[in-house]
Coordinates of C-alpha atoms and ligand atoms in Angstrom, one line a residue:
X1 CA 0.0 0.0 0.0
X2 CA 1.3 3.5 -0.9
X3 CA 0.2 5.7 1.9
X4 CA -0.7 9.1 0.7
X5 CA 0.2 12.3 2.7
X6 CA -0.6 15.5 2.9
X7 CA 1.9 18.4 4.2
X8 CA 1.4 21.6 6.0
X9 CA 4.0 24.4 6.0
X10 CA 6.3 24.0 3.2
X11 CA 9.2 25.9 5.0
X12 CA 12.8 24.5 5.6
X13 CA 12.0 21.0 7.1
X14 CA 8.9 20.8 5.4
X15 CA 9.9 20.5 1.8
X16 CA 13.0 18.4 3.1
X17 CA 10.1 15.9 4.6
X18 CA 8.4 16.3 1.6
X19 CA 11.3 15.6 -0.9
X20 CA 12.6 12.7 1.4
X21 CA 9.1 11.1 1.1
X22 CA 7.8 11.9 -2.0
X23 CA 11.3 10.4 -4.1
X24 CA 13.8 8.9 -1.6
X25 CA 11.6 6.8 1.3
X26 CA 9.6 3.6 0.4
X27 CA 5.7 3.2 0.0
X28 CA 4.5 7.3 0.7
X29 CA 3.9 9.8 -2.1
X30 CA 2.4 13.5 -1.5
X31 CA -0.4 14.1 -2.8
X32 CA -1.5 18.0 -1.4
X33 CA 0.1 20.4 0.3
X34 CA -0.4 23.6 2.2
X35 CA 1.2 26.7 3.5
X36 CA -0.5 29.9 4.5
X37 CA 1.8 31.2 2.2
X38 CA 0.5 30.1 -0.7
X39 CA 2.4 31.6 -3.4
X40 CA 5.4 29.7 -2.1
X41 CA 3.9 26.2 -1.6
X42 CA 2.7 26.7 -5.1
X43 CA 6.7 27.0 -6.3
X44 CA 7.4 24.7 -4.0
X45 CA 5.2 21.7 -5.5
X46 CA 6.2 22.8 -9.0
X47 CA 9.6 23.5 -8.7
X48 CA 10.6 19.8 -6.7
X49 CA 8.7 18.2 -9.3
X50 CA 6.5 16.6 -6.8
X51 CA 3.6 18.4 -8.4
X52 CA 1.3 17.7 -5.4
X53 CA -2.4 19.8 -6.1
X54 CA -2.1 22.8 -3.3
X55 CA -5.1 23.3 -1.2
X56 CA -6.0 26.9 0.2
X57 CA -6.1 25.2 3.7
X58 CA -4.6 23.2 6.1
X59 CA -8.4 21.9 6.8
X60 CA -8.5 21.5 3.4
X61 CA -5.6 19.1 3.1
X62 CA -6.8 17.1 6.3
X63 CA -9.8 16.4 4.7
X64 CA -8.7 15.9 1.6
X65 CA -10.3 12.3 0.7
X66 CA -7.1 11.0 -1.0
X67 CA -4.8 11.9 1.9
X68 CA -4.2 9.5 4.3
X69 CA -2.0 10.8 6.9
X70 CA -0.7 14.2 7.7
X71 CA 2.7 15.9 8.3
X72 CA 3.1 19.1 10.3
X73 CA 6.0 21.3 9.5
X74 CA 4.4 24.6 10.0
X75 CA 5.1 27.4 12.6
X76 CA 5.1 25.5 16.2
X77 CA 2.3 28.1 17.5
X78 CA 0.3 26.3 14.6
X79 CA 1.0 22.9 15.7
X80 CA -2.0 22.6 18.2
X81 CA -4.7 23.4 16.2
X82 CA -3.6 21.4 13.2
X83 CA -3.0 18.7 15.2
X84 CA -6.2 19.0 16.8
X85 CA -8.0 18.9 13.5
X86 CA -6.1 15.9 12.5
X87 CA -7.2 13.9 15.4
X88 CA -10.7 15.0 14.8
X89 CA -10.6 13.5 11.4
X90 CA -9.1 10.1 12.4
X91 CA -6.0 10.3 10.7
X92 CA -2.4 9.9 11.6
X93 CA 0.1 13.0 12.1
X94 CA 3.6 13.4 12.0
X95 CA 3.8 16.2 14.2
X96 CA 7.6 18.5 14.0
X97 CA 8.7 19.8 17.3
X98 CA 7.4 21.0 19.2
X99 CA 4.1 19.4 20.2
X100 CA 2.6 22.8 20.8
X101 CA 3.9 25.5 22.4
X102 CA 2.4 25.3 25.8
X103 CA 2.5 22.4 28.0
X104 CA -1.9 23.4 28.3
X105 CA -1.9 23.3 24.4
X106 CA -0.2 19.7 24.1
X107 CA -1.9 18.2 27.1
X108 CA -5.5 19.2 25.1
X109 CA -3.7 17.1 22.2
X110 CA -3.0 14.2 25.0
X111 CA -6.7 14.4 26.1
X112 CA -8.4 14.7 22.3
X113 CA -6.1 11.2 21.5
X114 CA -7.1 9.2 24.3
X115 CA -10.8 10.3 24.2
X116 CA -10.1 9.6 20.3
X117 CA -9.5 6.2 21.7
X118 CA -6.4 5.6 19.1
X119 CA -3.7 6.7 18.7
X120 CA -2.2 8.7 16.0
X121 CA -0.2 10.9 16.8
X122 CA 3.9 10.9 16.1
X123 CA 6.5 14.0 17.3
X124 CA 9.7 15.1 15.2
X125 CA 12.0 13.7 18.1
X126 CA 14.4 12.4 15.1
X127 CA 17.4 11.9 17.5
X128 CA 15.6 8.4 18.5
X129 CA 16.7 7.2 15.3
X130 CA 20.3 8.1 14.7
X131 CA 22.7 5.4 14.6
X132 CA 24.9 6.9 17.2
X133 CA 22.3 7.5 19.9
X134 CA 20.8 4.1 19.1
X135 CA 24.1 2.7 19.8
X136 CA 24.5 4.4 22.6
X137 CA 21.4 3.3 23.9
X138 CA 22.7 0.1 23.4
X139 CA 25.4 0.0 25.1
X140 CA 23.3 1.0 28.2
X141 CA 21.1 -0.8 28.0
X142 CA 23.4 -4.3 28.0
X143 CA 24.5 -3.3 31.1
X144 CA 28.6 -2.2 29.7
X145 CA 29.3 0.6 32.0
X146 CA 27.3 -0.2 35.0
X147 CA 24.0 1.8 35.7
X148 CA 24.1 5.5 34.9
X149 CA 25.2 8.0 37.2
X150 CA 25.9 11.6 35.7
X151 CA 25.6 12.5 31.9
X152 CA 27.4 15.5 30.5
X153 CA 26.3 16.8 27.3
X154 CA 26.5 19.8 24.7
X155 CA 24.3 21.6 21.9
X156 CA 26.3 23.8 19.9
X157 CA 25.4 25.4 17.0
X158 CA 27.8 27.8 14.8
X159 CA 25.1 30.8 15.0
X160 CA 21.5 31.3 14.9
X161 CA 19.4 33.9 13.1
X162 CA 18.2 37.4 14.5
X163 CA 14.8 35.9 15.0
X164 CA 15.9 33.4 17.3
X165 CA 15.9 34.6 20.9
X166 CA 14.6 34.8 24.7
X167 CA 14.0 31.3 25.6
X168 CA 14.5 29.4 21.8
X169 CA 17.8 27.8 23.5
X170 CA 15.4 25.9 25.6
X171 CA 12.0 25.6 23.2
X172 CA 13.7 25.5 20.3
X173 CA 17.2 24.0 21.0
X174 CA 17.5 22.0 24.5
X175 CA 13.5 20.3 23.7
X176 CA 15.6 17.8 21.4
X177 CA 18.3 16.8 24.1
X178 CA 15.1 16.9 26.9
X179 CA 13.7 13.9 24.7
X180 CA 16.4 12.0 24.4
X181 CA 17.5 11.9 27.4
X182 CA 14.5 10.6 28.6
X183 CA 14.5 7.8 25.6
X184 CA 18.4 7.2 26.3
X185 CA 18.0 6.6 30.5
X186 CA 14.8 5.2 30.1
X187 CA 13.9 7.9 33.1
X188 CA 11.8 11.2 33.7
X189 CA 13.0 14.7 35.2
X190 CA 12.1 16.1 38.9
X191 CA 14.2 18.9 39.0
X192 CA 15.9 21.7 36.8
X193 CA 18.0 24.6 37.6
X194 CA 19.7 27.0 34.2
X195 CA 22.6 28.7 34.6
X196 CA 23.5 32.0 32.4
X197 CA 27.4 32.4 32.6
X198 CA 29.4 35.0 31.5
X199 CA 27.9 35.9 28.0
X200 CA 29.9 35.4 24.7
X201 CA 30.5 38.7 22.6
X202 CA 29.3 36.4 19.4
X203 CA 25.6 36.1 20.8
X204 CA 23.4 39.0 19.4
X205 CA 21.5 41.2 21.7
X206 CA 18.2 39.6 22.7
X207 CA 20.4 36.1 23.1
X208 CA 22.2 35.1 26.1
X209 CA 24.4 32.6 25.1
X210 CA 25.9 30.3 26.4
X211 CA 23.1 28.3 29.3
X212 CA 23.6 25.4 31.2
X213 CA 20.9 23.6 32.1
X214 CA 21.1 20.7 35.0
X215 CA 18.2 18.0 35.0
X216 CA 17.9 15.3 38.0
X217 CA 15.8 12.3 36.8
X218 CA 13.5 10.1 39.3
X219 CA 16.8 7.8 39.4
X220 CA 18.8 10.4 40.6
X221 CA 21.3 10.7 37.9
X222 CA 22.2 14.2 36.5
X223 CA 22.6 15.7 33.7
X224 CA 24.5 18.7 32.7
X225 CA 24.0 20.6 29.2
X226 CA 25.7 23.3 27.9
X227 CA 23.5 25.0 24.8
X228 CA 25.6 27.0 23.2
X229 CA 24.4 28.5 20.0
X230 CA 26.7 30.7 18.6
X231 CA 29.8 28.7 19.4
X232 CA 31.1 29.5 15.8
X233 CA 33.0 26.9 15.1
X234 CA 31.0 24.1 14.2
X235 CA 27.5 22.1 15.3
X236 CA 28.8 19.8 17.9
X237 CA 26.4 17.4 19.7
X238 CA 28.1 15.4 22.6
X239 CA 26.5 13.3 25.1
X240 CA 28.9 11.8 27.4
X241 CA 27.2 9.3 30.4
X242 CA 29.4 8.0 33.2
X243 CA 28.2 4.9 34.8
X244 CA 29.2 2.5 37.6
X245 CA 32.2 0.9 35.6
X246 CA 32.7 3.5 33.0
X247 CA 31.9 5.8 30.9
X248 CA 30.1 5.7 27.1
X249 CA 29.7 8.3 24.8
X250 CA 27.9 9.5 21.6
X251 CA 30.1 8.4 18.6
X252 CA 31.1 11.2 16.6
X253 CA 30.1 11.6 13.2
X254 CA 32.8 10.1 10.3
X255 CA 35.1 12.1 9.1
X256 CA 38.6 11.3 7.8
X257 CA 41.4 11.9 10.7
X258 CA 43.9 13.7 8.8
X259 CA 47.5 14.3 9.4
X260 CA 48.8 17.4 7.4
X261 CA 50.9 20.7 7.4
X262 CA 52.0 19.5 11.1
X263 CA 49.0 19.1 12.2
X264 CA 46.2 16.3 13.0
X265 CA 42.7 16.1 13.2
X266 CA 39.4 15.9 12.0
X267 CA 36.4 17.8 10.6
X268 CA 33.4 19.0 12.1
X269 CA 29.7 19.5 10.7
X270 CA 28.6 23.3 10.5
X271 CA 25.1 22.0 9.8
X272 CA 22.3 20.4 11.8
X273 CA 20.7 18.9 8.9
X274 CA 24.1 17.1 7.8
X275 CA 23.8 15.7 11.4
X276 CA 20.8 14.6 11.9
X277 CA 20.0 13.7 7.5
X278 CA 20.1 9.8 8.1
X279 CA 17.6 10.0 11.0
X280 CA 15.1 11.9 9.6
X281 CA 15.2 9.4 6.8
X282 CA 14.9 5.9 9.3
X283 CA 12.3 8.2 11.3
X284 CA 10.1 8.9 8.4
X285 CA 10.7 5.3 7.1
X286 CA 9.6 3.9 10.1
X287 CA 6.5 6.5 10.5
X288 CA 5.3 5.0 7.2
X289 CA 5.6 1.8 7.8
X290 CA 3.9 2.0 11.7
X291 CA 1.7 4.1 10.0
X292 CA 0.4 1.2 7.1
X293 CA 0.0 -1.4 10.4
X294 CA -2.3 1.5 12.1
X295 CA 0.5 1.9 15.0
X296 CA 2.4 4.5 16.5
X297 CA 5.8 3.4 16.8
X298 CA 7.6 6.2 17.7
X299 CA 7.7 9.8 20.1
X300 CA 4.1 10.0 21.0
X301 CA 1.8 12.5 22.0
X302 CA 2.9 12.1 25.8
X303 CA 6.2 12.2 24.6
X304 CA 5.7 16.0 23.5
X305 CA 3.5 16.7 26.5
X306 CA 6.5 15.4 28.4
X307 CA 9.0 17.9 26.5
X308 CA 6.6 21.0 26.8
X309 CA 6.0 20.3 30.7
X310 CA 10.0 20.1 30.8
X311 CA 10.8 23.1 29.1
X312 CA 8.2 25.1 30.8
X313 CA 9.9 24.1 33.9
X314 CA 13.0 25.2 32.7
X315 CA 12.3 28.7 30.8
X316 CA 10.3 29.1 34.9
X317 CA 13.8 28.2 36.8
X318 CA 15.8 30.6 34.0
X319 CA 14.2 33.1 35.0
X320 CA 13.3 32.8 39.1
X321 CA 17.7 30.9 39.2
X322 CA 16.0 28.9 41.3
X323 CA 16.1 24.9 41.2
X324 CA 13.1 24.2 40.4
X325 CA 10.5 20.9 41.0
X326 CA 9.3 19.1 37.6
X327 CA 5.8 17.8 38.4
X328 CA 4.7 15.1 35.9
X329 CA 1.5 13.2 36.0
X330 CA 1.4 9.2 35.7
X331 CA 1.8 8.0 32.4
X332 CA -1.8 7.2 31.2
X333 CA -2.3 3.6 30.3
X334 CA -3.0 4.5 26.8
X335 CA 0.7 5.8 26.4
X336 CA 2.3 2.5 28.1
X337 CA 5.8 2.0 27.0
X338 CA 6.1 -0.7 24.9
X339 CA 8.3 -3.6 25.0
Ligands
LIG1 P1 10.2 27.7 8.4 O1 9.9 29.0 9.0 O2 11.3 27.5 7.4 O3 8.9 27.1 7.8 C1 7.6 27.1 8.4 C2 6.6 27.2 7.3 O4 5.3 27.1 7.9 C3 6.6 28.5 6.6 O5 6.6 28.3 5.2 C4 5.3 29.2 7.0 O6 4.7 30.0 5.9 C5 4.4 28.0 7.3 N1 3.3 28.2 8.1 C6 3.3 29.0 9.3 N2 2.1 28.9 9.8 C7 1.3 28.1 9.1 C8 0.0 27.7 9.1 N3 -0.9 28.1 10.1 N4 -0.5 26.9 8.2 C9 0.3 26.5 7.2 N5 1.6 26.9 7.1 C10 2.1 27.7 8.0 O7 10.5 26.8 9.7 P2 11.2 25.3 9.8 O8 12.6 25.5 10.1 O9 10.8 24.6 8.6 O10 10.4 24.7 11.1 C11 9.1 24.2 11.0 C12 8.9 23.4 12.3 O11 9.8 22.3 12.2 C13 9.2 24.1 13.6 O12 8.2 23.7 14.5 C14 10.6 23.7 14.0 O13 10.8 23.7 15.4 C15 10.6 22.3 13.4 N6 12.0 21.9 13.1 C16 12.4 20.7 13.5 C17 13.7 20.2 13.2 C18 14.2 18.9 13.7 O14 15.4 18.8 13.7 N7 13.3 18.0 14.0 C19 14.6 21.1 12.5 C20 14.1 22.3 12.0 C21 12.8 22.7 12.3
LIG2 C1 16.6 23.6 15.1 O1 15.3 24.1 15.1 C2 16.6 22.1 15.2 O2 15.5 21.5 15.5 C3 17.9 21.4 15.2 O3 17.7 20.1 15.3 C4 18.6 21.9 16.4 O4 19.9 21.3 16.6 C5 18.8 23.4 16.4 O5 19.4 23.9 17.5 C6 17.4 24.1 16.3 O6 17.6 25.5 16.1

């Protein structure tokens, strides 16, 4: 079966998703798209040669008969609604991060599923499905290094754009590490503090850059990240985590060790989508094919409701520098990890 997709918001990640399912991923095709800009989504389907039809709506494309399930790649305030609308039609969503932008706003997403009675829902949380984190996870998981104790951990990015500021290290940024740590130690958080350090003359005005934000899990283990977005030289994602017997880290990405004009070493990405470009592939791969068997496989609604309830925690002890509880509800049985 070919399932057939729709996309809203035809920005940077959404005509990636869209390319990446249309001609490179098995058994999905796009067959309408949206963006309130609809000049642009009108290029867009032309000019990839995906030749979707372009609907004036993203109502429109969710009830679109020919579309089966839905991807959401538009602004993140838009996320809730959409979603909303898709779980109101019965169909399946591959939501980007985040959820919503409010912990309120995903929860209502948590409740409209499980009244729904299905589940249908999929978040963007692609760092479940690189190689190195899965290895990692791995390695954990059999028990190598002992049970975790303390992970150390860093975000960098070269530079971010003007319109990315206040608390978009956290919501933006840090949301991607606050899911997979969570994945990775198998573990939720109870406690956050951020730290704002002395500020790097690289960061532009409404930015303070670096942060470093410490999480304490039920476990007890703790984990120390440092997001720092306008490191300049390179996007570097570590995630070191010392355990009983030792420690185990995030492999690298390859790249050729070189030995030359009296020097050695090797390169580093400037890009997150060189990072992350295999993931997003086995994560879309895998939506489709979860998707065909009516399953969610993957980050789930409770996953993002998870993230947002984090992050709120954390943009709240930001700005009070206090150390601050995280209060989670139980799991619902709906959302039971499986396996
Ligand atoms: P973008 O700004 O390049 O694209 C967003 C698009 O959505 C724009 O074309 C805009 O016109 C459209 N849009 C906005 N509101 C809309 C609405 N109500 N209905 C239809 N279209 C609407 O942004 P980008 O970078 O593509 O990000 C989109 C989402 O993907 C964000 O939530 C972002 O956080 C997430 N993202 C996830 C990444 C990941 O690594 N998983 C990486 C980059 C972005
Ligand atoms: C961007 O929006 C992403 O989602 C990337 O994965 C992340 O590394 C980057 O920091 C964000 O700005």
């Amino acid at each position: 079966m070919t399932l057939r997709i729709g996309i809203i918001g035809c920005g940077g990640i959404g005509q990636e998703h869209a390319r990446r399912l249309h001609f490179k991923l098995a058994g999905a095709q796009v067959v309408a798209i949206n963006d309130i800009n609809l000049a642009a989504a009108t290029q867009f389907s032309e000019m990839s040669g995906i030749k979707a039809r372009v609907l004036d709506s993203d109502q429109a494309v969710i009830d679109a008969p020919d579309v089966d399930a839905l991807v959401v790649a538009s602004w993140g305030p838009a996320h809730e609604e959409q979603v909303l609308a898709c779980i109101k039609a019965g169909k399946p969503v591959f939501c980007e991060k985040p959820l919503a932008v409010t912990a309120e706003g995903a929860r209502r997403i948590v409740d409209a599923e499980v009244q729904a009675g299905k589940k249908l829902v999929q978040v963007g949380f692609m760092r479940r499905y690189d190689a190195g984190y899965r290895a990692l996870k791995a390695t954990l998981d059999a028990g190598t290094v002992g049970d975790a104790l303390l992970v150390h951990a860093a975000h960098r990015n070269p530079a971010v754009p003007e319109m990315y500021v206040g608390d978009m290290s956290i919501t933006d940024t840090f949301i991607h590490e606050i899911d997979v740590f969570r994945w990775l130690l198998d573990d939720d958080y109870v406690s956050v503090q951020v730290i704002e350090g002395r500020k790097t003359r690289n960061a532009h005005a409404g930015l303070h850059d670096p942060i470093t934000v410490l999480l304490e899990t039920r476990q007890g283990i703790r984990i120390d990240t440092e997001i720092y977005v306008a490191c300049r030289f390179g996007y570097d994602i570590q995630c070191h985590v010392v355990g009983e017997t030792g420690v185990a880290s995030l492999p690298e990405p390859m790249s050729v060790p070189l030995r030359s004009n009296a020097r050695q070493g090797s390169g580093i990405l400037m890009d997150w989508k060189l990072r992350f470009i295999d993931s997003y592939d086995v994560e879309l791969q895998d939506w489709i094919e979860a998707t065909v068997r009516g399953e969610v496989n993957g980050p789930d609604a409770w996953d993002g409701y998870v993230a947002s309830v984090t992050a709120e925690a954390c943009i709240e002890a930001r700005k009070t520098k206090q150390i601050l509880p995280i209060a989670l509800p139980e799991r619902p049985a709906f959302y039971a990890r499986q396996g």
